[in-house]
Amino acid sequence: MAESNFIDYVKIYCKSGKGGRGSAHFRREKYIPKGGPDGGDGGRGGSIFLRGNRNFWTLLHLKYDRHKVAESGEPGSSKNSTGKAGADIYIDVPCGTVAYDAETGDYICEVNDHDEVILLLQGGRGGLGNTHFKTPTNQAPRYAQPGEPAQERMVILQLKLLADVGLVGFPNAGKSTLLSSVSAAKPKIANYPFTTLEPSLGIVSYRDHKSFVMADIPGIIEGAAEGRGLGLRFLRHIERNSVLLFLVPADADDITREYEILLSELEKYNPELLEKNRVLGISKCDLIDDELKEMLSEHLPEGVKTVFFSSVSGQGLQLLKDTIWQAIVSDNRHDVSNIVRKNMREGLSASFLEDDFDMDSIYFEEEEDEEYYDPDETDVEVDW
């Protein structure tokens, strides 16, 4: 069986660069006796950032590249020369990626916009050279700061698809067939359960050149919230959909019962999902006549808009689009389709740590009882 190219979960090891040490050097030239301190600062270590990239749709590119280690800063040197800073690392991820701490499970951040940059690990700051510590009473400081240490952590990256409409239903409910009928997406379609093993996205054209994004989520079964079937793995993608389209086939034994089971599984996974706008689509209505359709309408669940349609014959598809569009427009919380269709917010959004450098971290070297540097001595360079 071929390996799936849709990867929505990876665990990576990240380590920022440590800061370079400051130099405890003294100026020593032929015609300048007793030169003062001229040790430069160490360079900062490289940081690690997450960056949204609309050209990526999965985390496949990170599956075999799970170690991200930034460069360390170089130490300072004589003549107040600052060490070279370590290069930063930018990890490109699809829009809709959420980062968690792998050890604690704590939420770190999420990337929703194209070119959005979020700091994941701060590189260590370089240590100050001995030039910074000279005073009238201490004109020959023989100490400098070490660089700040590197930060490291295991990070879990999870992709949650950004779409306007998410298709929710049992296997063989007709989700993939509907997506292929109303968009250019070509999901695999077959007459057996769990044909869809990975989510698919499609852009659905609507009136007046409008459009919305529809996501085909692999089939949910009863007990999915407890880990049965494939539903638990892909339920996270439903969290980002502003409207949920529940699909139940017209030939189901009990349409209301199936709808209630789907609602129950979503509630067990995340009760907030029930707050989303919902539409109930009765698929495969080409298999029933108008009389049976009227009989079924009398027993449909209350409080949800219901549409009968057939993806094969096209019956009721325009009415389904109209109902979905009304549900999307009524949801004023966000418009995710703008993200998917490249209508992105420009500019970078970065956050940085601003911890003060602790002066107690200064490394002290034993020094002689003298106030001035003796040019006859060898250069003083602190080894760390």
PDB file of C-alpha atoms in Angstrom, residues 22 35 64 66 92 126 129 142 198 222 231-232 237 243 260 290 336 358 369 384:
ATOM      1  CA  GLY A  22      32.509  37.861  25.574  1.00  0.00           C
ATOM      2  CA  GLY A  35      46.513  49.426  26.775  1.00  0.00           C
ATOM      3  CA  TYR A  64      12.135  13.254   7.402  1.00  0.00           C
ATOM      4  CA  ARG A  66      12.860  16.392  12.346  1.00  0.00           C
ATOM      5  CA  ASP A  92       7.742  26.768   6.915  1.00  0.00           C
ATOM      6  CA  GLY A 126      26.076  36.932  23.456  1.00  0.00           C
ATOM      7  CA  GLY A 129      33.234  41.797  26.675  1.00  0.00           C
ATOM      8  CA  ARG A 142      39.792  40.471  33.702  1.00  0.00           C
ATOM      9  CA  GLU A 198      -7.035  11.575   4.124  1.00  0.00           C
ATOM     10  CA  GLU A 222     -19.694   5.551  16.539  1.00  0.00           C
ATOM     11  CA  GLY A 231     -12.411   9.642  13.066  1.00  0.00           C
ATOM     12  CA  LEU A 232     -10.302  10.635  16.075  1.00  0.00           C
ATOM     13  CA  HIS A 237      -9.708  19.349  11.126  1.00  0.00           C
ATOM     14  CA  VAL A 243     -19.932  25.541   9.037  1.00  0.00           C
ATOM     15  CA  GLU A 260     -27.546  12.349  16.699  1.00  0.00           C
ATOM     16  CA  ASP A 290     -41.177  12.496  -3.801  1.00  0.00           C
ATOM     17  CA  VAL A 336     -11.151  31.257   6.820  1.00  0.00           C
ATOM     18  CA  ASP A 358      21.376  38.554  34.818  1.00  0.00           C
ATOM     19  CA  ASP A 369      46.276  43.392  43.042  1.00  0.00           C
ATOM     20  CA  TRP A 384      35.273  29.049  29.037  1.00  0.00           C
TER      21      TRP A 384
END
